Amino acid sequence: MQTFQELLRKYLGTLVGVHAGDSIGAPYETMRPREIARDIEARGGLVFFDYKNPWPNDGNGVDLPAGRPTDDSEQTAVLAFSLLRNNGLCIEDLHTLLRHNVIDRKSLLWEGLSTGSGQTTRDALSDNPKLVAKALSNSMGTNGSLMRCSPMALWFGPPQLGWTDETSMRSMVFRMSKVTHAHPHALQACWMYTAVLLKLLAGYSPAEAIFNSILVYSDPRYELFYRRVTASVSDDYLIPYDPGAFPGRGLAEFSLFVALYALKHATSFRDGIEIAVRVGGDTDTYAAIAGGLLGAHFGYGGIPEEWRRTILGHNKMCIYAEQILKKRMGK
């Protein structure tokens, strides 16, 4: 059985890892792999730097500071906060908090405005019933709920915390996703990610977490999804290659493949994040999703200290992670 401090390192690593991956990947969003490789090499490695605002009309100015959170970190923090204040998943509260963050632009992590949310998320949270219906019937399973779902695994925790009913856990993860993303691929990506993260929190190796997770299915479409993703990750000759444009870049299945590939091949937290960023395309989201897994595996101390010092909202992420663990352990 792991001690509180041992688990805390993994919990902190998960949420801070999401933020670190998100904010260091943000300057490269939409860039192609060769452009990213040239820039990383010119800077002497993957580092934080101030960059031009890709959303110049968002009210945050022309230039953005290094370490600024985008929607990946913002919505992860929203889910963590909602779980804490409701002692579990409350769909109505999560919807309200996401609206505050996405529509009203209120950030839990820094003093600026939140920005960067995808169209599906904005439509799902709008006041327009037609847009909501359009978003929830999206024909493509995009990554907007996958990028925020790591707090679900923290809330369930490893088996020693007592939550072992996988059917119940899967149902809750699906409900969390359906607030904005109801496509079966989005749902299953969230559940597979949660299952892998739970294994990492319990101390399993990346390979064990990816390939030995016991997943419960009620629909054959979900089993096919799991088989496709695990087959991709297990193929040593297959690498995640930039689809070249959206929506391909924003698909949940591809994003999960990138994150699991990075986890499987990483020799360190830094190395894993760089693997995800170098794919190109939706770099902040790939690195955020990978960052949660890498942070759980390598722990908080495995995240470079300079990165931890740079991200804007570091302390908030630490507070949420520690409070979730304390609540689940009855402290």
Short mmCIF file of C-alpha atoms in Angstrom, two decimals:
data_model
loop_
_atom_site.label_atom_id
_atom_site.label_comp_id
_atom_site.label_asym_id
_atom_site.label_seq_id
_atom_site.Cartn_x
_atom_site.Cartn_y
_atom_site.Cartn_z
CA MET A 1 0.00 0.00 0.00
CA GLN A 2 1.32 3.42 -0.99
CA THR A 3 1.72 6.15 1.61
CA PHE A 4 0.05 9.53 1.39
CA GLN A 5 3.31 11.15 0.30
CA GLU A 6 3.91 8.55 -2.41
CA LEU A 7 0.45 9.09 -3.83
CA LEU A 8 0.73 12.85 -3.46
CA ARG A 9 3.76 12.92 -5.74
CA LYS A 10 1.70 11.18 -8.42
CA TYR A 11 -1.38 13.35 -7.89
CA LEU A 12 0.66 16.55 -8.07
CA GLY A 13 2.52 15.19 -11.07
CA THR A 14 -0.73 14.49 -12.89
CA LEU A 15 -2.29 17.96 -12.67
CA VAL A 16 0.96 19.91 -12.91
CA GLY A 17 1.93 17.60 -15.77
CA VAL A 18 -1.22 18.51 -17.70
CA HIS A 19 -0.48 22.21 -17.27
CA ALA A 20 3.21 21.90 -18.11
CA GLY A 21 2.49 19.96 -21.29
CA ASP A 22 -0.29 22.31 -22.32
CA SER A 23 1.59 25.55 -21.81
CA ILE A 24 4.92 24.43 -23.28
CA GLY A 25 3.14 22.98 -26.31
CA ALA A 26 0.94 26.03 -26.90
CA PRO A 27 3.44 28.15 -28.91
CA TYR A 28 3.69 25.36 -31.48
CA GLU A 29 -0.02 24.83 -32.06
CA THR A 30 -0.89 24.29 -35.76
CA MET A 31 2.80 24.12 -36.74
CA ARG A 32 4.15 21.23 -38.78
CA PRO A 33 6.72 18.79 -37.40
CA ARG A 34 9.66 20.18 -39.37
CA GLU A 35 8.95 23.74 -38.25
CA ILE A 36 8.75 22.60 -34.64
CA ALA A 37 11.95 20.58 -34.89
CA ARG A 38 13.83 23.57 -36.31
CA ASP A 39 12.59 25.87 -33.56
CA ILE A 40 13.37 23.43 -30.75
CA GLU A 41 16.87 22.90 -32.09
CA ALA A 42 17.44 26.65 -32.51
CA ARG A 43 16.48 27.21 -28.85
CA GLY A 44 18.72 24.43 -27.62
CA GLY A 45 15.84 22.22 -26.56
CA LEU A 46 12.18 22.38 -25.58
CA VAL A 47 11.87 25.49 -23.39
CA PHE A 48 9.27 28.02 -22.35
CA PHE A 49 9.18 31.39 -24.13
CA ASP A 50 6.84 34.32 -24.70
CA TYR A 51 4.97 33.96 -27.98
CA LYS A 52 2.54 35.66 -30.34
CA ASN A 53 -1.08 35.28 -29.32
CA PRO A 54 -2.75 32.92 -31.84
CA TRP A 55 -6.10 34.40 -30.73
CA PRO A 56 -5.33 38.13 -31.16
CA ASN A 57 -8.91 39.22 -30.44
CA ASP A 58 -9.28 37.38 -27.15
CA GLY A 59 -8.48 40.35 -24.92
CA ASN A 60 -5.13 39.02 -23.69
CA GLY A 61 -2.99 41.21 -25.93
CA VAL A 62 -0.64 40.60 -28.83
CA ASP A 63 1.96 38.61 -26.89
CA LEU A 64 1.37 35.84 -24.37
CA PRO A 65 3.64 35.09 -21.41
CA ALA A 66 5.54 31.84 -21.11
CA GLY A 67 3.62 29.29 -19.07
CA ARG A 68 0.19 30.70 -19.77
CA PRO A 69 -2.58 28.05 -19.52
CA THR A 70 -4.80 27.32 -22.49
CA ASP A 71 -8.16 25.56 -22.50
CA ASP A 72 -6.60 22.17 -21.70
CA SER A 73 -5.31 23.28 -18.28
CA GLU A 74 -8.21 25.63 -17.67
CA GLN A 75 -10.88 22.97 -18.08
CA THR A 76 -8.85 20.39 -16.17
CA ALA A 77 -8.80 22.82 -13.25
CA VAL A 78 -12.54 23.39 -13.63
CA LEU A 79 -13.27 19.66 -13.38
CA ALA A 80 -10.97 19.26 -10.38
CA PHE A 81 -12.60 22.20 -8.60
CA SER A 82 -16.11 20.91 -9.35
CA LEU A 83 -15.30 17.43 -8.01
CA LEU A 84 -13.98 18.98 -4.82
CA ARG A 85 -16.83 21.33 -4.07
CA ASN A 86 -19.50 18.72 -4.84
CA ASN A 87 -17.71 15.76 -3.25
CA GLY A 88 -17.95 14.01 -6.61
CA LEU A 89 -19.30 14.52 -10.10
CA CYS A 90 -22.17 16.98 -10.43
CA ILE A 91 -23.05 17.47 -14.09
CA GLU A 92 -25.03 20.66 -13.49
CA ASP A 93 -22.19 22.29 -11.57
CA LEU A 94 -19.60 21.18 -14.12
CA HIS A 95 -21.70 22.66 -16.91
CA THR A 96 -22.03 25.94 -15.01
CA LEU A 97 -18.32 26.18 -14.24
CA LEU A 98 -17.36 25.32 -17.81
CA ARG A 99 -19.67 28.08 -19.03
CA HIS A 100 -17.99 30.55 -16.68
CA ASN A 101 -14.63 29.48 -18.06
CA VAL A 102 -15.43 29.13 -21.76
CA ILE A 103 -18.25 31.59 -22.38
CA ASP A 104 -17.57 34.18 -19.66
CA ARG A 105 -13.78 33.70 -19.99
CA LYS A 106 -13.14 33.45 -16.23
CA SER A 107 -9.94 31.60 -15.38
CA LEU A 108 -9.27 29.63 -12.21
CA LEU A 109 -5.54 29.62 -12.89
CA TRP A 110 -4.30 33.09 -13.80
CA GLU A 111 -5.34 36.74 -13.80
CA GLY A 112 -5.95 36.91 -17.55
CA LEU A 113 -8.91 35.73 -19.59
CA SER A 114 -9.32 32.09 -20.51
CA THR A 115 -9.24 31.30 -24.21
CA GLY A 116 -8.60 28.66 -26.85
CA SER A 117 -11.67 26.46 -26.43
CA GLY A 118 -12.73 24.36 -29.41
CA GLN A 119 -15.88 24.95 -31.41
CA THR A 120 -17.62 21.80 -30.18
CA THR A 121 -17.12 22.85 -26.57
CA ARG A 122 -18.31 26.41 -27.20
CA ASP A 123 -21.40 25.20 -29.03
CA ALA A 124 -22.24 22.61 -26.35
CA LEU A 125 -22.11 25.29 -23.65
CA SER A 126 -23.98 27.98 -25.56
CA ASP A 127 -27.49 29.29 -24.87
CA ASN A 128 -28.58 28.31 -28.38
CA PRO A 129 -30.40 24.93 -28.34
CA LYS A 130 -29.58 24.35 -32.01
CA LEU A 131 -25.87 24.79 -31.39
CA VAL A 132 -26.02 22.51 -28.36
CA ALA A 133 -27.79 19.82 -30.38
CA LYS A 134 -25.26 20.22 -33.18
CA ALA A 135 -22.34 19.84 -30.79
CA LEU A 136 -23.73 16.79 -29.01
CA SER A 137 -24.50 15.06 -32.33
CA ASN A 138 -21.07 15.80 -33.79
CA SER A 139 -20.13 13.14 -36.34
CA MET A 140 -16.51 13.20 -35.17
CA GLY A 141 -15.15 12.34 -31.73
CA THR A 142 -12.91 15.29 -30.94
CA ASN A 143 -10.56 15.73 -27.98
CA GLY A 144 -12.20 18.49 -25.94
CA SER A 145 -13.38 16.24 -23.11
CA LEU A 146 -10.33 13.97 -23.21
CA MET A 147 -8.01 16.89 -22.51
CA ARG A 148 -9.74 17.70 -19.20
CA CYS A 149 -10.53 14.24 -17.83
CA SER A 150 -7.46 13.45 -15.67
CA PRO A 151 -9.16 14.59 -12.42
CA MET A 152 -11.63 11.72 -12.83
CA ALA A 153 -8.83 9.20 -12.25
CA LEU A 154 -7.57 11.23 -9.29
CA TRP A 155 -11.03 11.19 -7.78
CA PHE A 156 -11.41 7.42 -8.16
CA GLY A 157 -7.82 6.79 -7.10
CA PRO A 158 -5.95 3.47 -7.03
CA PRO A 159 -7.78 0.43 -5.55
CA GLN A 160 -6.45 1.12 -2.02
CA LEU A 161 -8.77 4.14 -1.87
CA GLY A 162 -11.73 1.82 -2.19
CA TRP A 163 -13.30 2.62 -5.57
CA THR A 164 -13.07 -0.58 -7.65
CA ASP A 165 -16.41 -0.73 -9.50
CA GLU A 166 -15.30 -0.20 -13.10
CA THR A 167 -18.86 -0.08 -14.43
CA SER A 168 -19.66 2.81 -12.10
CA MET A 169 -16.41 4.59 -12.91
CA ARG A 170 -16.93 4.25 -16.64
CA SER A 171 -20.47 5.59 -16.36
CA MET A 172 -19.23 8.66 -14.48
CA VAL A 173 -16.48 9.30 -17.02
CA PHE A 174 -19.00 9.07 -19.86
CA ARG A 175 -21.31 11.51 -18.08
CA MET A 176 -18.43 13.94 -17.59
CA SER A 177 -17.60 13.79 -21.30
CA LYS A 178 -21.20 14.16 -22.45
CA VAL A 179 -21.41 17.66 -20.98
CA THR A 180 -19.66 18.75 -24.18
CA HIS A 181 -18.66 15.65 -26.19
CA ALA A 182 -21.07 12.74 -26.70
CA HIS A 183 -19.49 10.92 -29.65
CA PRO A 184 -18.66 7.27 -28.77
CA HIS A 185 -14.99 7.79 -29.63
CA ALA A 186 -14.75 10.78 -27.29
CA LEU A 187 -16.40 8.77 -24.52
CA GLN A 188 -14.17 5.76 -24.95
CA ALA A 189 -11.01 7.86 -25.24
CA CYS A 190 -11.84 9.42 -21.87
CA TRP A 191 -12.47 6.03 -20.29
CA MET A 192 -9.36 4.37 -21.73
CA TYR A 193 -7.26 7.35 -20.60
CA THR A 194 -8.77 7.14 -17.12
CA ALA A 195 -8.13 3.39 -16.93
CA VAL A 196 -4.48 3.80 -17.93
CA LEU A 197 -4.01 6.69 -15.50
CA LEU A 198 -5.52 4.63 -12.68
CA LYS A 199 -2.95 1.91 -13.33
CA LEU A 200 -0.12 4.44 -13.25
CA LEU A 201 -1.40 5.85 -9.96
CA ALA A 202 -1.38 2.31 -8.59
CA GLY A 203 2.29 1.93 -9.52
CA TYR A 204 2.13 -0.09 -12.72
CA SER A 205 4.69 0.42 -15.49
CA PRO A 206 3.61 2.26 -18.67
CA ALA A 207 3.41 -1.00 -20.65
CA GLU A 208 1.33 -2.67 -17.94
CA ALA A 209 -0.93 0.37 -17.68
CA ILE A 210 -1.52 0.55 -21.43
CA PHE A 211 -1.92 -3.10 -22.30
CA ASN A 212 -3.20 -4.75 -19.11
CA SER A 213 -5.98 -2.36 -18.12
CA ILE A 214 -9.21 -4.24 -17.53
CA LEU A 215 -11.93 -2.33 -19.33
CA VAL A 216 -15.66 -3.02 -19.12
CA TYR A 217 -17.75 -2.74 -22.27
CA SER A 218 -21.47 -2.66 -22.95
CA ASP A 219 -21.15 -1.76 -26.63
CA PRO A 220 -18.93 -3.48 -29.24
CA ARG A 221 -17.97 -0.08 -30.66
CA TYR A 222 -15.96 0.60 -27.52
CA GLU A 223 -14.10 -2.69 -27.74
CA LEU A 224 -13.15 -1.93 -31.35
CA PHE A 225 -11.84 1.46 -30.25
CA TYR A 226 -9.67 -0.10 -27.55
CA ARG A 227 -8.30 -2.68 -29.97
CA ARG A 228 -7.42 -0.04 -32.56
CA VAL A 229 -5.60 2.17 -30.08
CA THR A 230 -3.67 -0.64 -28.40
CA ALA A 231 -2.75 -2.11 -31.79
CA SER A 232 -1.37 1.27 -32.87
CA VAL A 233 0.65 1.72 -29.69
CA SER A 234 2.01 -1.84 -29.77
CA ASP A 235 3.23 -1.53 -33.39
CA ASP A 236 6.89 -0.52 -33.08
CA TYR A 237 6.92 0.57 -36.72
CA LEU A 238 4.00 2.97 -36.37
CA ILE A 239 4.49 6.53 -35.15
CA PRO A 240 1.86 9.25 -34.68
CA TYR A 241 2.12 11.32 -37.84
CA ASP A 242 0.60 14.80 -38.06
CA PRO A 243 -2.73 14.57 -39.96
CA GLY A 244 -1.89 17.98 -41.43
CA ALA A 245 -5.10 19.84 -40.62
CA PHE A 246 -8.18 19.91 -38.45
CA PRO A 247 -10.43 18.04 -37.76
CA GLY A 248 -7.94 15.16 -38.06
CA ARG A 249 -5.56 16.89 -35.67
CA GLY A 250 -8.28 17.22 -33.06
CA LEU A 251 -9.66 13.69 -33.01
CA ALA A 252 -9.79 12.04 -29.58
CA GLU A 253 -8.55 8.70 -30.89
CA PHE A 254 -5.46 10.21 -32.52
CA SER A 255 -4.79 12.43 -29.50
CA LEU A 256 -4.93 9.41 -27.19
CA PHE A 257 -2.56 7.51 -29.48
CA VAL A 258 -0.06 10.38 -29.30
CA ALA A 259 -0.25 10.46 -25.49
CA LEU A 260 0.13 6.69 -25.08
CA TYR A 261 2.96 6.60 -27.61
CA ALA A 262 4.76 9.33 -25.66
CA LEU A 263 4.20 7.46 -22.39
CA LYS A 264 5.47 4.18 -23.84
CA HIS A 265 8.66 5.66 -25.29
CA ALA A 266 9.54 8.39 -22.76
CA THR A 267 12.73 8.14 -20.74
CA SER A 268 11.74 11.19 -18.67
CA PHE A 269 8.87 13.64 -18.31
CA ARG A 270 10.68 16.16 -20.51
CA ASP A 271 11.36 13.52 -23.16
CA GLY A 272 7.73 12.40 -23.27
CA ILE A 273 6.41 15.93 -23.65
CA GLU A 274 8.86 16.63 -26.45
CA ILE A 275 7.72 13.47 -28.25
CA ALA A 276 4.12 14.74 -28.10
CA VAL A 277 4.98 18.29 -29.16
CA ARG A 278 7.10 17.18 -32.11
CA VAL A 279 4.07 15.46 -33.66
CA GLY A 280 2.82 18.90 -34.69
CA GLY A 281 -0.75 20.12 -35.04
CA ASP A 282 -2.75 20.28 -31.81
CA THR A 283 0.47 20.37 -29.81
CA ASP A 284 -0.83 21.89 -26.59
CA THR A 285 -3.59 19.31 -26.29
CA TYR A 286 -1.41 16.33 -27.19
CA ALA A 287 1.18 17.43 -24.63
CA ALA A 288 -1.46 18.15 -21.97
CA ILE A 289 -3.02 14.71 -22.35
CA ALA A 290 0.41 13.08 -22.34
CA GLY A 291 1.47 15.28 -19.42
CA GLY A 292 -1.14 13.83 -17.09
CA LEU A 293 0.10 10.29 -17.75
CA LEU A 294 3.77 11.22 -17.65
CA GLY A 295 3.30 13.21 -14.44
CA ALA A 296 1.66 10.24 -12.73
CA HIS A 297 4.44 7.92 -13.88
CA PHE A 298 7.50 10.10 -13.23
CA GLY A 299 5.96 12.01 -10.32
CA TYR A 300 5.96 15.69 -9.46
CA GLY A 301 9.73 15.67 -8.96
CA GLY A 302 10.19 14.31 -12.48
CA ILE A 303 8.80 17.51 -13.99
CA PRO A 304 11.71 19.91 -14.62
CA GLU A 305 11.88 22.49 -11.85
CA GLU A 306 12.14 25.33 -14.36
CA TRP A 307 8.90 24.18 -15.95
CA ARG A 308 7.14 24.00 -12.59
CA ARG A 309 8.30 27.53 -11.75
CA THR A 310 7.18 28.92 -15.10
CA ILE A 311 3.61 27.72 -15.46
CA LEU A 312 1.00 30.27 -14.43
CA GLY A 313 -1.36 28.49 -12.06
CA HIS A 314 1.10 25.96 -10.65
CA ASN A 315 0.01 26.49 -7.04
CA LYS A 316 -3.68 26.14 -7.89
CA MET A 317 -3.06 22.82 -9.61
CA CYS A 318 -1.10 21.63 -6.57
CA ILE A 319 -3.88 22.69 -4.21
CA TYR A 320 -6.53 20.86 -6.23
CA ALA A 321 -4.42 17.70 -6.48
CA GLU A 322 -3.65 17.61 -2.76
CA GLN A 323 -7.23 18.40 -1.74
CA ILE A 324 -8.61 15.62 -3.93
CA LEU A 325 -6.21 13.10 -2.41
CA LYS A 326 -6.95 14.25 1.14
CA LYS A 327 -10.68 14.06 0.56
CA ARG A 328 -10.43 10.57 -0.91
CA MET A 329 -8.19 9.39 1.95
CA GLY A 330 -10.42 10.95 4.60
CA LYS A 331 -7.78 13.40 5.82
#
